[in-house]
Amino acid sequence: WQEGNAVEGPKGEIFDILRIDKQTAKANNKAALTQLDTATGVLSFKQFIDFPACSSKFMIRRAPNKMYYTVSTNVTKENIAIDQIYARNNLVFAVSSDLVNWKVCATLLTDDTGFDPVDSARFTGFHYVSWIFSGEDIYYVIRTGYRGSNTYHNANRMTFKIIKNYSSLC
């Protein structure tokens, strides 16, 4: 597990949700849910959760409406079928009420370069997304490997986008 995201739970508890490295065709789009015992300072594993993210850093934020949101790189069935588990060419917006059960609300970005699926997975990446709420909108910045990047991971752009009226998407 690596690159966690601390977030306040529905009842005020503190969780750290972490990406899982070494995902497979049978176990993908997973994250590890850990909880901090505030009395002892011990972080304990709670469970693995189905989460729309490949092995890439993600952020989860709690909105004023008490729902949780993420912008993350979801592994598609198409990428699993061609053994491209680490593909980061499908950026999604997802929601949860409890940090355990997640629903993909919208696909925000997909590769439109015309690459075949294998090359798309090799050369296109929308990842390490950082974002904030701004009123009813979400502003997000994406480390992007696209049209000229030598791998999906080695970004050649930073992309800024806005999700207008984010809560209406879910």
Coordinates of N, CA, C and O in Angstrom, one line a residue:
W1 N 0.9 -1.2 0.0 CA 0.0 0.0 0.0 C 0.9 1.2 0.0 O 1.9 1.2 0.6
Q2 N 0.4 2.2 -0.6 CA 1.2 3.5 -0.7 C 0.3 4.6 -1.0 O -0.8 4.4 -1.5
E3 N 0.8 5.8 -0.8 CA 0.1 7.1 -1.2 C -1.3 7.1 -0.6 O -2.3 7.0 -1.4
G4 N -1.5 7.3 0.7 CA -2.8 7.3 1.3 C -3.4 8.7 1.3 O -2.8 9.7 0.9
N5 N -4.6 8.7 1.7 CA -5.4 9.9 1.7 C -6.2 9.9 3.1 O -7.1 9.1 3.2
A6 N -5.8 10.8 4.0 CA -6.5 10.9 5.3 C -7.8 11.6 5.0 O -7.9 12.6 4.3
V7 N -8.9 11.1 5.7 CA -10.2 11.7 5.5 C -11.0 11.4 6.7 O -10.9 10.3 7.4
E8 N -11.8 12.4 7.1 CA -12.7 12.2 8.3 C -13.9 11.3 7.9 O -14.5 11.6 6.8
G9 N -14.2 10.3 8.7 CA -15.3 9.4 8.4 C -16.7 10.0 8.8 O -16.8 11.1 9.3
P10 N -17.7 9.3 8.4 CA -19.1 9.9 8.7 C -19.4 10.2 10.1 O -20.2 11.0 10.4
K11 N -18.7 9.5 11.0 CA -19.0 9.7 12.5 C -17.8 10.4 13.2 O -17.7 10.4 14.4
G12 N -17.0 11.1 12.4 CA -15.9 11.8 12.9 C -14.6 11.1 13.1 O -13.6 11.6 13.5
E13 N -14.6 9.8 12.8 CA -13.4 9.0 12.9 C -12.4 9.4 11.8 O -12.8 10.0 10.8
I14 N -11.1 9.0 11.9 CA -10.1 9.3 11.0 C -9.7 8.0 10.2 O -9.3 7.0 10.8
F15 N -9.8 8.1 8.9 CA -9.5 7.0 8.0 C -8.3 7.4 7.1 O -8.1 8.6 6.9
D16 N -7.5 6.4 6.7 CA -6.6 6.6 5.7 C -6.9 5.6 4.6 O -6.9 4.4 4.9
I17 N -7.2 6.1 3.4 CA -7.5 5.1 2.3 C -6.3 5.2 1.4 O -5.9 6.3 0.9
L18 N -5.7 4.0 1.1 CA -4.5 3.9 0.3 C -4.6 3.2 -1.0 O -5.4 2.2 -1.0
R19 N -3.9 3.6 -2.0 CA -3.8 2.8 -3.2 C -3.1 1.5 -3.0 O -2.2 1.4 -2.1
I20 N -3.4 0.5 -3.8 CA -2.8 -0.8 -3.7 C -1.9 -1.0 -4.9 O -2.4 -0.9 -6.0
D21 N -0.6 -1.2 -4.7 CA 0.2 -1.6 -5.8 C 0.1 -3.1 -6.1 O -0.5 -3.8 -5.3
K22 N 0.5 -3.5 -7.3 CA 0.4 -4.9 -7.7 C -1.0 -5.4 -7.9 O -1.3 -6.5 -7.5
Q23 N -1.9 -4.6 -8.4 CA -3.2 -5.0 -8.7 C -3.1 -6.0 -9.9 O -2.2 -6.0 -10.6
T24 N -4.2 -6.9 -10.0 CA -4.2 -7.9 -11.0 C -5.5 -7.9 -11.8 O -6.4 -7.1 -11.4
A25 N -5.6 -8.7 -12.8 CA -6.8 -8.8 -13.6 C -8.0 -9.3 -12.7 O -9.1 -8.9 -12.9
K26 N -7.7 -10.1 -11.7 CA -8.7 -10.6 -10.8 C -9.0 -9.7 -9.6 O -10.0 -9.7 -9.0
A27 N -8.0 -8.9 -9.2 CA -8.2 -8.0 -8.1 C -7.7 -6.6 -8.5 O -6.5 -6.3 -8.5
N28 N -8.6 -5.8 -9.0 CA -8.3 -4.4 -9.5 C -9.3 -3.4 -9.0 O -10.4 -3.8 -8.5
N29 N -9.0 -2.2 -9.2 CA -9.9 -1.1 -8.7 C -10.2 -1.4 -7.2 O -11.4 -1.4 -6.8
K30 N -9.2 -1.5 -6.4 CA -9.3 -1.8 -5.0 C -8.5 -0.7 -4.3 O -7.5 -0.1 -4.8
A31 N -8.8 -0.5 -3.0 CA -8.1 0.4 -2.1 C -8.1 -0.3 -0.7 O -8.9 -1.1 -0.4
A32 N -7.1 0.1 0.1 CA -7.1 -0.3 1.5 C -7.7 0.7 2.4 O -7.3 1.9 2.4
L33 N -8.6 0.3 3.3 CA -9.2 1.2 4.3 C -8.6 0.9 5.6 O -8.6 -0.2 6.1
T34 N -7.9 2.0 6.2 CA -7.3 1.9 7.5 C -8.0 2.9 8.4 O -8.5 3.9 7.9
Q35 N -7.9 2.7 9.7 CA -8.5 3.6 10.7 C -7.5 3.9 11.8 O -6.8 3.1 12.3
L36 N -7.5 5.2 12.1 CA -6.6 5.7 13.2 C -7.3 5.6 14.5 O -8.5 6.1 14.6
D37 N -6.7 5.0 15.5 CA -7.2 5.0 16.9 C -6.6 6.3 17.5 O -5.4 6.4 17.7
T38 N -7.5 7.3 17.7 CA -6.9 8.6 18.1 C -6.4 8.6 19.6 O -5.6 9.4 20.0
A39 N -6.8 7.6 20.3 CA -6.4 7.4 21.7 C -4.9 6.9 21.8 O -4.1 7.3 22.6
T40 N -4.6 5.9 20.8 CA -3.3 5.3 20.9 C -2.4 5.7 19.8 O -1.2 5.5 19.8
G41 N -3.0 6.3 18.7 CA -2.2 6.7 17.6 C -1.8 5.6 16.6 O -1.0 5.7 15.7
V42 N -2.5 4.5 16.8 CA -2.3 3.3 16.0 C -3.2 3.3 14.8 O -4.4 3.5 14.9
L43 N -2.6 3.0 13.6 CA -3.4 2.9 12.4 C -3.6 1.5 12.1 O -2.6 0.7 12.0
S44 N -4.8 1.0 12.0 CA -5.1 -0.4 11.8 C -5.9 -0.6 10.5 O -6.8 0.1 10.1
F45 N -5.5 -1.7 9.8 CA -6.2 -2.2 8.6 C -7.7 -2.5 9.0 O -7.9 -3.3 9.9
K46 N -8.6 -2.1 8.2 CA -10.0 -2.4 8.4 C -10.5 -3.4 7.3 O -11.1 -4.4 7.6
Q47 N -10.3 -3.0 6.0 CA -10.8 -3.9 4.9 C -10.3 -3.3 3.6 O -9.9 -2.2 3.5
F48 N -10.3 -4.2 2.6 CA -10.1 -3.8 1.2 C -11.5 -3.3 0.7 O -12.5 -3.9 1.1
I49 N -11.5 -2.3 -0.1 CA -12.8 -1.8 -0.7 C -12.7 -1.8 -2.2 O -11.6 -1.6 -2.8
D50 N -13.8 -1.9 -2.9 CA -13.9 -1.7 -4.3 C -13.9 -0.2 -4.5 O -14.7 0.6 -3.9
F51 N -12.9 0.3 -5.3 CA -12.7 1.7 -5.4 C -12.2 2.0 -6.8 O -11.4 1.3 -7.3
P52 N -12.8 3.0 -7.5 CA -12.5 3.2 -8.9 C -11.1 3.9 -9.1 O -11.0 5.0 -9.5
A53 N -10.1 3.1 -8.9 CA -8.7 3.6 -9.1 C -7.8 2.5 -9.3 O -7.8 1.4 -8.6
C54 N -6.9 2.6 -10.3 CA -5.9 1.7 -10.5 C -4.8 1.9 -9.5 O -5.0 2.6 -8.5
S55 N -3.6 1.5 -9.8 CA -2.5 1.7 -8.9 C -1.9 3.1 -9.1 O -0.8 3.3 -9.5
S56 N -2.7 4.1 -8.8 CA -2.3 5.5 -9.0 C -2.9 6.3 -7.8 O -4.0 6.1 -7.3
K57 N -2.1 7.3 -7.4 CA -2.5 8.2 -6.3 C -3.9 8.8 -6.6 O -4.2 9.2 -7.7
F58 N -4.7 9.0 -5.6 CA -6.0 9.6 -5.7 C -6.2 10.5 -4.5 O -5.5 10.4 -3.5
M59 N -7.2 11.3 -4.6 CA -7.7 12.2 -3.5 C -9.2 12.0 -3.2 O -9.9 11.8 -4.2
I60 N -9.5 11.9 -1.9 CA -10.9 11.9 -1.5 C -11.2 13.1 -0.7 O -10.4 13.4 0.2
R61 N -12.3 13.7 -0.9 CA -12.7 14.9 -0.1 C -14.2 14.7 0.3 O -15.0 14.2 -0.5
R62 N -14.5 15.3 1.4 CA -15.8 15.3 1.9 C -16.4 16.7 1.6 O -15.9 17.7 2.0
A63 N -17.6 16.6 1.0 CA -18.3 17.9 0.6 C -19.1 18.4 1.7 O -19.5 17.7 2.7
P64 N -19.5 19.7 1.6 CA -20.5 20.2 2.6 C -21.8 19.4 2.7 O -22.4 19.3 3.8
N65 N -22.2 18.7 1.7 CA -23.4 17.8 1.7 C -23.1 16.5 2.4 O -23.9 15.6 2.4
K66 N -21.9 16.3 3.0 CA -21.5 15.1 3.7 C -21.2 13.9 2.8 O -20.9 12.8 3.3
M67 N -21.2 14.1 1.5 CA -20.9 13.0 0.6 C -19.4 13.1 0.4 O -18.8 14.1 0.5
Y68 N -18.8 11.9 0.0 CA -17.4 11.9 -0.4 C -17.2 11.8 -1.9 O -18.0 11.1 -2.6
Y69 N -16.2 12.4 -2.4 CA -16.0 12.5 -3.9 C -14.5 12.2 -4.2 O -13.7 12.5 -3.3
T70 N -14.3 11.6 -5.3 CA -13.0 11.4 -5.8 C -12.9 11.6 -7.3 O -13.9 11.4 -8.0
V71 N -11.8 12.0 -7.8 CA -11.5 12.1 -9.3 C -10.3 11.1 -9.4 O -9.2 11.4 -8.8
S72 N -10.5 10.0 -10.1 CA -9.5 9.0 -10.1 C -9.4 8.2 -11.4 O -10.3 8.4 -12.3
T73 N -8.4 7.4 -11.6 CA -8.2 6.7 -12.8 C -8.7 5.3 -12.7 O -8.1 4.4 -12.0
N74 N -9.9 5.0 -13.2 CA -10.6 3.8 -13.1 C -10.0 2.8 -14.2 O -9.9 3.2 -15.4
V75 N -9.7 1.6 -13.8 CA -9.3 0.6 -14.8 C -10.6 0.0 -15.5 O -11.5 -0.4 -14.8
T76 N -10.6 0.1 -16.8 CA -11.7 -0.4 -17.6 C -11.7 -1.8 -17.8 O -10.6 -2.5 -17.8
K77 N -12.8 -2.4 -18.2 CA -12.9 -3.8 -18.6 C -12.1 -4.1 -19.8 O -11.5 -5.1 -20.0
E78 N -12.1 -3.1 -20.7 CA -11.3 -3.2 -21.9 C -9.8 -3.3 -21.6 O -9.1 -4.1 -22.2
N79 N -9.3 -2.5 -20.7 CA -7.9 -2.6 -20.3 C -7.6 -3.9 -19.6 O -6.5 -4.4 -19.8
I80 N -8.5 -4.4 -18.8 CA -8.2 -5.6 -18.1 C -8.2 -6.8 -19.2 O -7.3 -7.6 -19.1
A81 N -9.0 -6.7 -20.2 CA -9.1 -7.8 -21.2 C -7.8 -7.8 -22.0 O -7.4 -8.9 -22.5
I82 N -7.1 -6.7 -22.1 CA -5.8 -6.7 -22.9 C -4.6 -6.7 -22.0 O -3.5 -6.3 -22.4
D83 N -4.8 -7.0 -20.7 CA -3.7 -7.1 -19.7 C -3.0 -5.8 -19.5 O -1.8 -5.7 -19.4
Q84 N -3.8 -4.7 -19.5 CA -3.2 -3.4 -19.2 C -3.8 -2.8 -17.9 O -4.5 -1.8 -17.8
I85 N -3.5 -3.5 -16.8 CA -4.1 -3.2 -15.5 C -3.7 -1.9 -15.0 O -4.4 -1.2 -14.3
Y86 N -2.5 -1.4 -15.4 CA -2.0 -0.1 -14.9 C -2.4 1.0 -15.8 O -1.9 2.1 -15.6
A87 N -3.2 0.8 -16.8 CA -3.6 1.9 -17.7 C -4.3 3.0 -16.9 O -5.0 2.8 -15.9
R88 N -3.9 4.2 -17.2 CA -4.4 5.4 -16.5 C -5.1 6.4 -17.5 O -5.0 7.6 -17.4
N89 N -5.7 5.8 -18.5 CA -6.3 6.6 -19.6 C -7.8 6.7 -19.5 O -8.5 7.0 -20.5
N90 N -8.4 6.6 -18.3 CA -9.8 6.7 -18.1 C -10.0 7.4 -16.7 O -9.9 6.8 -15.7
L91 N -10.3 8.7 -16.8 CA -10.5 9.5 -15.6 C -11.9 9.6 -15.2 O -12.8 10.0 -16.1
V92 N -12.3 9.2 -14.0 CA -13.7 9.2 -13.6 C -13.9 10.1 -12.3 O -13.0 10.4 -11.6
F93 N -15.2 10.4 -12.1 CA -15.7 11.1 -11.0 C -16.6 10.2 -10.2 O -17.5 9.6 -10.8
A94 N -16.4 10.0 -8.9 CA -17.1 9.0 -8.2 C -17.6 9.6 -6.8 O -17.0 10.5 -6.3
V95 N -18.6 8.9 -6.2 CA -19.2 9.4 -5.0 C -19.4 8.2 -4.0 O -19.6 7.1 -4.5
S96 N -19.4 8.5 -2.7 CA -19.7 7.6 -1.7 C -20.3 8.3 -0.5 O -20.0 9.4 -0.2
S97 N -21.2 7.6 0.2 CA -21.8 8.2 1.4 C -21.1 7.7 2.7 O -21.2 8.3 3.7
D98 N -20.3 6.6 2.5 CA -19.7 6.0 3.7 C -18.2 5.6 3.6 O -17.7 4.9 4.4
L99 N -17.6 6.0 2.5 CA -16.2 5.6 2.2 C -15.9 4.2 1.8 O -14.8 3.8 1.4
V100 N -16.9 3.4 1.8 CA -16.8 1.9 1.5 C -17.4 1.6 0.2 O -16.9 0.9 -0.7
N101 N -18.6 2.1 -0.1 CA -19.4 1.8 -1.3 C -19.3 3.0 -2.2 O -19.8 4.1 -1.9
W102 N -18.7 2.8 -3.4 CA -18.4 3.9 -4.3 C -19.2 3.7 -5.6 O -19.4 2.5 -6.1
K103 N -19.7 4.8 -6.2 CA -20.4 4.8 -7.5 C -19.7 5.7 -8.4 O -19.5 6.9 -8.1
V104 N -19.4 5.2 -9.6 CA -18.8 6.1 -10.7 C -20.0 6.9 -11.2 O -21.0 6.4 -11.7
C105 N -19.9 8.2 -11.2 CA -20.9 9.1 -11.7 C -20.7 9.6 -13.1 O -21.7 9.8 -13.8
A106 N -19.5 9.8 -13.5 CA -19.2 10.3 -14.8 C -17.8 9.9 -15.2 O -16.9 9.9 -14.4
T107 N -17.6 9.7 -16.5 CA -16.2 9.6 -17.1 C -15.9 11.0 -17.5 O -16.6 11.7 -18.3
L108 N -14.7 11.5 -17.0 CA -14.3 12.9 -17.3 C -13.4 13.0 -18.5 O -13.5 13.9 -19.3
L109 N -12.5 12.0 -18.6 CA -11.5 12.0 -19.7 C -11.2 10.6 -20.1 O -11.1 9.7 -19.3
T110 N -11.1 10.4 -21.5 CA -10.6 9.2 -22.0 C -9.7 9.6 -23.2 O -9.7 10.7 -23.6
D111 N -8.9 8.6 -23.6 CA -7.9 8.9 -24.6 C -8.6 9.0 -26.0 O -9.4 8.2 -26.4
D112 N -8.4 10.2 -26.6 CA -9.0 10.4 -27.9 C -7.9 10.6 -29.0 O -8.2 11.2 -30.1
T113 N -6.7 10.0 -28.8 CA -5.6 10.2 -29.7 C -5.7 9.3 -31.0 O -5.1 9.6 -32.0
G114 N -6.5 8.3 -30.9 CA -6.6 7.4 -32.0 C -5.7 6.2 -31.8 O -5.6 5.3 -32.7
F115 N -4.9 6.1 -30.7 CA -4.0 5.0 -30.5 C -4.9 3.7 -30.4 O -6.0 3.8 -29.9
D116 N -4.3 2.6 -30.7 CA -4.9 1.3 -30.4 C -4.9 1.2 -28.9 O -4.2 1.9 -28.2
P117 N -5.7 0.3 -28.3 CA -5.9 0.2 -26.9 C -4.6 -0.1 -26.1 O -4.3 0.5 -25.1
V118 N -3.7 -0.9 -26.7 CA -2.4 -1.1 -26.0 C -1.5 0.1 -26.0 O -1.0 0.5 -24.9
D119 N -1.4 0.8 -27.1 CA -0.6 2.0 -27.1 C -1.2 3.1 -26.3 O -0.5 4.0 -25.7
S120 N -2.6 3.2 -26.3 CA -3.2 4.2 -25.4 C -2.8 4.0 -24.0 O -2.5 4.9 -23.3
A121 N -2.8 2.7 -23.5 CA -2.4 2.4 -22.1 C -0.9 2.7 -21.9 O -0.6 3.1 -20.8
R122 N -0.1 2.5 -22.9 CA 1.3 2.8 -22.8 C 1.7 4.3 -22.8 O 2.6 4.7 -22.2
F123 N 0.9 5.1 -23.5 CA 1.3 6.5 -23.8 C 0.4 7.6 -23.2 O 0.7 8.7 -23.3
T124 N -0.8 7.2 -22.7 CA -1.7 8.2 -22.2 C -2.0 8.0 -20.7 O -2.3 6.9 -20.3
G125 N -1.8 9.0 -20.0 CA -2.1 8.9 -18.5 C -2.7 10.2 -18.0 O -2.2 11.3 -18.2
F126 N -3.8 10.0 -17.3 CA -4.5 11.1 -16.5 C -4.4 10.7 -15.1 O -5.2 9.9 -14.6
H127 N -3.5 11.3 -14.3 CA -3.3 10.8 -13.0 C -2.7 11.8 -12.0 O -2.5 13.0 -12.4
Y128 N -2.6 11.4 -10.7 CA -2.1 12.3 -9.7 C -2.9 13.6 -9.6 O -2.4 14.7 -9.6
V129 N -4.2 13.4 -9.7 CA -5.2 14.5 -9.7 C -5.2 15.2 -8.4 O -5.4 14.5 -7.3
S130 N -5.1 16.5 -8.4 CA -5.3 17.3 -7.2 C -6.5 18.2 -7.5 O -6.7 18.7 -8.6
W131 N -7.4 18.3 -6.4 CA -8.6 19.1 -6.7 C -9.2 19.7 -5.4 O -8.8 19.3 -4.3
I132 N -10.0 20.7 -5.6 CA -10.7 21.4 -4.5 C -12.2 21.7 -4.9 O -12.5 21.8 -6.1
F133 N -13.0 21.9 -3.9 CA -14.3 22.4 -4.1 C -14.2 23.9 -4.2 O -13.5 24.5 -3.5
S134 N -15.0 24.4 -5.1 CA -15.1 25.9 -5.2 C -16.6 26.2 -5.4 O -17.1 26.1 -6.6
G135 N -17.3 26.4 -4.3 CA -18.8 26.5 -4.4 C -19.4 25.2 -4.9 O -19.1 24.2 -4.3
E136 N -20.2 25.3 -5.9 CA -20.8 24.2 -6.5 C -20.0 23.4 -7.6 O -20.4 22.5 -8.2
D137 N -18.8 23.9 -7.7 CA -17.9 23.3 -8.8 C -16.7 22.7 -8.1 O -16.4 22.8 -6.9
I138 N -16.0 21.9 -8.9 CA -14.7 21.3 -8.5 C -13.7 21.7 -9.5 O -13.9 21.6 -10.7
Y139 N -12.6 22.3 -9.0 CA -11.4 22.6 -9.9 C -10.4 21.5 -9.7 O -10.1 21.1 -8.6
Y140 N -9.9 21.0 -10.8 CA -8.9 19.9 -10.7 C -7.8 20.1 -11.7 O -8.0 20.6 -12.8
V141 N -6.6 19.6 -11.3 CA -5.4 19.6 -12.1 C -4.9 18.2 -12.2 O -4.9 17.5 -11.3
I142 N -4.5 17.8 -13.5 CA -4.1 16.5 -13.8 C -2.7 16.5 -14.3 O -2.4 17.2 -15.2
R143 N -1.9 15.6 -13.7 CA -0.6 15.3 -14.3 C -0.9 14.4 -15.5 O -1.4 13.3 -15.4
T144 N -0.6 14.9 -16.7 CA -1.1 14.3 -18.0 C 0.1 13.9 -18.9 O 0.9 14.7 -19.2
G145 N 0.0 12.6 -19.3 CA 0.9 12.1 -20.3 C 0.0 11.9 -21.6 O -0.9 11.1 -21.6
Y146 N 0.3 12.7 -22.6 CA -0.7 12.8 -23.7 C 0.0 13.4 -24.9 O 0.7 14.4 -24.9
R147 N -0.3 12.8 -26.1 CA 0.2 13.3 -27.4 C 1.6 13.8 -27.4 O 1.9 14.9 -27.4
G148 N 2.5 12.8 -27.2 CA 3.9 13.1 -27.2 C 4.7 12.7 -26.0 O 5.9 12.7 -25.9
S149 N 4.0 12.2 -25.0 CA 4.6 11.7 -23.8 C 5.3 10.4 -24.1 O 4.7 9.6 -24.9
N150 N 6.5 10.1 -23.6 CA 7.1 8.8 -23.9 C 6.6 7.6 -23.1 O 6.9 6.5 -23.5
T151 N 5.8 7.9 -22.1 CA 5.1 6.8 -21.4 C 3.9 7.5 -20.7 O 3.8 8.7 -20.6
Y152 N 2.9 6.7 -20.3 CA 1.7 7.2 -19.6 C 2.2 7.9 -18.3 O 1.5 8.9 -17.9
H153 N 3.2 7.5 -17.7 CA 3.6 8.0 -16.4 C 4.4 9.3 -16.5 O 4.3 10.1 -15.6
N154 N 5.2 9.5 -17.6 CA 6.0 10.7 -17.7 C 5.2 11.8 -18.3 O 5.1 11.9 -19.5
A155 N 4.7 12.6 -17.5 CA 3.8 13.7 -17.9 C 4.5 14.7 -18.8 O 5.6 15.0 -18.6
N156 N 3.8 15.1 -19.8 CA 4.3 16.2 -20.7 C 3.4 17.4 -20.6 O 3.5 18.4 -21.3
R157 N 2.3 17.3 -19.7 CA 1.4 18.4 -19.6 C 0.8 18.4 -18.2 O 0.8 17.4 -17.5
M158 N 0.3 19.6 -17.8 CA -0.5 19.7 -16.6 C -1.8 20.3 -17.2 O -1.8 21.3 -17.9
T159 N -2.9 19.6 -16.9 CA -4.2 19.9 -17.4 C -5.1 20.4 -16.3 O -5.3 19.8 -15.3
F160 N -5.8 21.6 -16.5 CA -6.7 22.1 -15.6 C -8.1 22.0 -16.1 O -8.4 22.3 -17.3
K161 N -9.1 21.5 -15.3 CA -10.5 21.3 -15.7 C -11.4 21.7 -14.6 O -11.0 21.9 -13.4
I162 N -12.6 21.9 -14.9 CA -13.7 22.3 -13.9 C -14.9 21.3 -14.1 O -15.3 21.1 -15.2
I163 N -15.3 20.8 -13.0 CA -16.6 20.1 -13.0 C -17.7 21.1 -12.5 O -17.6 21.5 -11.3
K164 N -18.5 21.5 -13.4 CA -19.6 22.4 -13.0 C -20.7 21.7 -12.2 O -21.1 20.6 -12.7
N165 N -21.2 22.3 -11.2 CA -22.3 21.7 -10.4 C -22.1 20.2 -10.1 O -22.9 19.4 -10.5
Y166 N -21.0 19.9 -9.5 CA -20.6 18.5 -9.3 C -21.7 17.6 -8.7 O -21.8 16.4 -9.1
S167 N -22.4 18.1 -7.8 CA -23.4 17.2 -7.1 C -24.5 16.8 -8.0 O -25.2 15.7 -7.8
S168 N -24.7 17.5 -9.1 CA -25.8 17.1 -10.1 C -25.4 15.9 -10.9 O -26.2 15.3 -11.6
L169 N -24.1 15.6 -10.9 CA -23.6 14.4 -11.7 C -23.9 13.1 -11.1 O -23.9 12.1 -11.7
C170 N -24.2 13.1 -9.8 CA -24.4 11.8 -9.1 C -25.9 11.7 -8.7 O -26.3 11.9 -7.6

